[in-house]
Amino acid sequence: RRRTVPHTFLPTAGKVAVQCAHAAVSCTLAARKSHARLVERWRQSGARKICLKVETLGDLQMLAGRAQGAGLVVHLVKDAGHTEVEPGTITVLGIGPGPRRSIDALVGDLKPY
């Protein structure tokens, strides 16, 4: 599973952690419904999670579309707006769990957050 964060989103470290956790939970719950065996294999192999960054919100949205087009589980996190950002602000994209090659093909050029 990969989490991608727009580089222009400059919240506190705690905010990034919470937003990435929202993405991880949402993606896992969605994948359990449609890809139960894949989720179980992912869990048994260590439940790999990586946080990457993109430059802009547009890049994040384009990546979400490409991942969805590739048949991967995706979740764009929209913040409730209680703390650091306006309500509805897209903060993080969750991708997966899914086949590692499929995800790596989409995000292999991104840098760690």
PDB file of C-alpha atoms in Angstrom:
ATOM      1  CA  ARG A   1       0.000   0.000   0.000  1.00  0.00           C
ATOM      2  CA  ARG A   2       1.297   3.464  -0.823  1.00  0.00           C
ATOM      3  CA  ARG A   3       0.271   6.807   0.541  1.00  0.00           C
ATOM      4  CA  THR A   4       1.073   9.880  -1.505  1.00  0.00           C
ATOM      5  CA  VAL A   5       1.095  13.405  -0.101  1.00  0.00           C
ATOM      6  CA  PRO A   6       1.071  16.592  -2.215  1.00  0.00           C
ATOM      7  CA  HIS A   7       4.354  18.463  -1.677  1.00  0.00           C
ATOM      8  CA  THR A   8       2.389  21.732  -1.395  1.00  0.00           C
ATOM      9  CA  PHE A   9       0.446  20.366   1.607  1.00  0.00           C
ATOM     10  CA  LEU A  10       2.613  21.498   4.544  1.00  0.00           C
ATOM     11  CA  PRO A  11       0.875  20.351   7.731  1.00  0.00           C
ATOM     12  CA  THR A  12       2.436  19.209  10.971  1.00  0.00           C
ATOM     13  CA  ALA A  13       3.978  15.739  11.089  1.00  0.00           C
ATOM     14  CA  GLY A  14       1.075  14.591  13.249  1.00  0.00           C
ATOM     15  CA  LYS A  15      -1.457  15.746  10.660  1.00  0.00           C
ATOM     16  CA  VAL A  16       0.337  13.831   7.898  1.00  0.00           C
ATOM     17  CA  ALA A  17       0.427  10.722  10.085  1.00  0.00           C
ATOM     18  CA  VAL A  18      -3.303  10.905  10.805  1.00  0.00           C
ATOM     19  CA  GLN A  19      -4.211  11.544   7.164  1.00  0.00           C
ATOM     20  CA  CYS A  20      -2.078   8.589   6.042  1.00  0.00           C
ATOM     21  CA  ALA A  21      -3.731   6.421   8.692  1.00  0.00           C
ATOM     22  CA  HIS A  22      -7.158   7.422   7.346  1.00  0.00           C
ATOM     23  CA  ALA A  23      -6.036   6.387   3.852  1.00  0.00           C
ATOM     24  CA  ALA A  24      -4.630   3.061   5.067  1.00  0.00           C
ATOM     25  CA  VAL A  25      -7.763   2.135   6.996  1.00  0.00           C
ATOM     26  CA  SER A  26     -10.125   3.184   4.195  1.00  0.00           C
ATOM     27  CA  CYS A  27      -8.173   1.317   1.520  1.00  0.00           C
ATOM     28  CA  THR A  28      -7.911  -1.819   3.646  1.00  0.00           C
ATOM     29  CA  LEU A  29     -11.636  -1.850   4.426  1.00  0.00           C
ATOM     30  CA  ALA A  30     -12.508  -1.317   0.756  1.00  0.00           C
ATOM     31  CA  ALA A  31     -10.081  -4.017  -0.395  1.00  0.00           C
ATOM     32  CA  ARG A  32     -11.412  -6.545   2.126  1.00  0.00           C
ATOM     33  CA  LYS A  33     -14.777  -6.418   0.355  1.00  0.00           C
ATOM     34  CA  SER A  34     -13.468  -7.012  -3.160  1.00  0.00           C
ATOM     35  CA  HIS A  35     -10.006  -8.566  -2.751  1.00  0.00           C
ATOM     36  CA  ALA A  36     -10.113 -10.567   0.494  1.00  0.00           C
ATOM     37  CA  ARG A  37      -7.386 -13.040  -0.494  1.00  0.00           C
ATOM     38  CA  LEU A  38      -5.068 -10.296  -1.660  1.00  0.00           C
ATOM     39  CA  VAL A  39      -5.555  -8.433   1.635  1.00  0.00           C
ATOM     40  CA  GLU A  40      -4.756 -11.589   3.603  1.00  0.00           C
ATOM     41  CA  ARG A  41      -1.545 -12.156   1.602  1.00  0.00           C
ATOM     42  CA  TRP A  42      -0.597  -8.517   2.125  1.00  0.00           C
ATOM     43  CA  ARG A  43      -1.132  -8.847   5.884  1.00  0.00           C
ATOM     44  CA  GLN A  44       0.822 -12.097   6.078  1.00  0.00           C
ATOM     45  CA  SER A  45       3.741 -10.570   4.187  1.00  0.00           C
ATOM     46  CA  GLY A  46       4.100  -7.660   6.617  1.00  0.00           C
ATOM     47  CA  ALA A  47       1.384  -5.214   5.493  1.00  0.00           C
ATOM     48  CA  ARG A  48       3.917  -2.970   3.713  1.00  0.00           C
ATOM     49  CA  LYS A  49       3.110   0.741   3.750  1.00  0.00           C
ATOM     50  CA  ILE A  50       5.140   3.556   2.199  1.00  0.00           C
ATOM     51  CA  CYS A  51       4.566   7.324   2.268  1.00  0.00           C
ATOM     52  CA  LEU A  52       5.572   9.181  -0.904  1.00  0.00           C
ATOM     53  CA  LYS A  53       5.166  12.763  -2.068  1.00  0.00           C
ATOM     54  CA  VAL A  54       3.886  14.421  -5.204  1.00  0.00           C
ATOM     55  CA  GLU A  55       4.378  18.061  -6.148  1.00  0.00           C
ATOM     56  CA  THR A  56       0.789  19.257  -6.550  1.00  0.00           C
ATOM     57  CA  LEU A  57      -2.819  18.386  -5.871  1.00  0.00           C
ATOM     58  CA  GLY A  58      -3.238  17.949  -9.629  1.00  0.00           C
ATOM     59  CA  ASP A  59      -0.479  15.335  -9.610  1.00  0.00           C
ATOM     60  CA  LEU A  60      -2.240  13.559  -6.750  1.00  0.00           C
ATOM     61  CA  GLN A  61      -5.573  13.541  -8.575  1.00  0.00           C
ATOM     62  CA  MET A  62      -3.962  12.346 -11.813  1.00  0.00           C
ATOM     63  CA  LEU A  63      -2.263   9.519  -9.912  1.00  0.00           C
ATOM     64  CA  ALA A  64      -5.596   8.571  -8.329  1.00  0.00           C
ATOM     65  CA  GLY A  65      -7.161   8.319 -11.778  1.00  0.00           C
ATOM     66  CA  ARG A  66      -4.314   6.221 -13.140  1.00  0.00           C
ATOM     67  CA  ALA A  67      -4.440   3.878 -10.136  1.00  0.00           C
ATOM     68  CA  GLN A  68      -8.192   3.511 -10.405  1.00  0.00           C
ATOM     69  CA  GLY A  69      -7.853   2.888 -14.143  1.00  0.00           C
ATOM     70  CA  ALA A  70      -5.365   0.119 -13.348  1.00  0.00           C
ATOM     71  CA  GLY A  71      -7.995  -1.557 -11.169  1.00  0.00           C
ATOM     72  CA  LEU A  72      -6.311  -0.714  -7.867  1.00  0.00           C
ATOM     73  CA  VAL A  73      -8.091   0.257  -4.668  1.00  0.00           C
ATOM     74  CA  VAL A  74      -7.789   4.020  -4.142  1.00  0.00           C
ATOM     75  CA  HIS A  75      -9.001   6.475  -1.532  1.00  0.00           C
ATOM     76  CA  LEU A  76      -8.591  10.252  -1.627  1.00  0.00           C
ATOM     77  CA  VAL A  77      -8.720  11.572   1.930  1.00  0.00           C
ATOM     78  CA  LYS A  78     -10.808  14.735   2.319  1.00  0.00           C
ATOM     79  CA  ASP A  79     -10.164  16.463   5.615  1.00  0.00           C
ATOM     80  CA  ALA A  80     -13.040  17.314   7.957  1.00  0.00           C
ATOM     81  CA  GLY A  81     -11.471  20.727   8.564  1.00  0.00           C
ATOM     82  CA  HIS A  82     -11.354  20.663  12.352  1.00  0.00           C
ATOM     83  CA  THR A  83      -7.685  21.606  12.741  1.00  0.00           C
ATOM     84  CA  GLU A  84      -5.187  22.722  10.082  1.00  0.00           C
ATOM     85  CA  VAL A  85      -7.012  22.857   6.734  1.00  0.00           C
ATOM     86  CA  GLU A  86     -10.375  23.844   5.295  1.00  0.00           C
ATOM     87  CA  PRO A  87     -13.197  21.253   5.257  1.00  0.00           C
ATOM     88  CA  GLY A  88     -13.088  19.087   2.149  1.00  0.00           C
ATOM     89  CA  THR A  89      -9.394  19.690   1.456  1.00  0.00           C
ATOM     90  CA  ILE A  90      -7.865  16.669  -0.288  1.00  0.00           C
ATOM     91  CA  THR A  91      -4.775  15.776   1.716  1.00  0.00           C
ATOM     92  CA  VAL A  92      -3.633  12.230   0.941  1.00  0.00           C
ATOM     93  CA  LEU A  93      -4.170   9.426  -1.570  1.00  0.00           C
ATOM     94  CA  GLY A  94      -4.156   5.792  -0.511  1.00  0.00           C
ATOM     95  CA  ILE A  95      -3.411   3.134  -3.143  1.00  0.00           C
ATOM     96  CA  GLY A  96      -3.735  -0.593  -2.479  1.00  0.00           C
ATOM     97  CA  PRO A  97      -3.246  -3.100  -1.167  1.00  0.00           C
ATOM     98  CA  GLY A  98      -2.616  -4.485  -4.595  1.00  0.00           C
ATOM     99  CA  PRO A  99      -0.047  -6.279  -6.686  1.00  0.00           C
ATOM    100  CA  ARG A 100       3.335  -4.735  -5.890  1.00  0.00           C
ATOM    101  CA  ARG A 101       4.339  -4.516  -9.559  1.00  0.00           C
ATOM    102  CA  SER A 102       1.138  -2.675 -10.449  1.00  0.00           C
ATOM    103  CA  ILE A 103       1.602  -0.133  -7.682  1.00  0.00           C
ATOM    104  CA  ASP A 104       5.344   0.266  -8.293  1.00  0.00           C
ATOM    105  CA  ALA A 105       4.652   0.933 -11.985  1.00  0.00           C
ATOM    106  CA  LEU A 106       2.570   3.958 -10.952  1.00  0.00           C
ATOM    107  CA  VAL A 107       4.673   5.364  -8.117  1.00  0.00           C
ATOM    108  CA  GLY A 108       8.194   4.082  -8.773  1.00  0.00           C
ATOM    109  CA  ASP A 109       9.464   7.555  -9.688  1.00  0.00           C
ATOM    110  CA  LEU A 110       8.125   9.278  -6.539  1.00  0.00           C
ATOM    111  CA  LYS A 111      10.355  10.225  -3.621  1.00  0.00           C
ATOM    112  CA  PRO A 112       9.743   9.386   0.055  1.00  0.00           C
ATOM    113  CA  TYR A 113       7.791  11.991   2.005  1.00  0.00           C
TER     114      TYR A 113
END
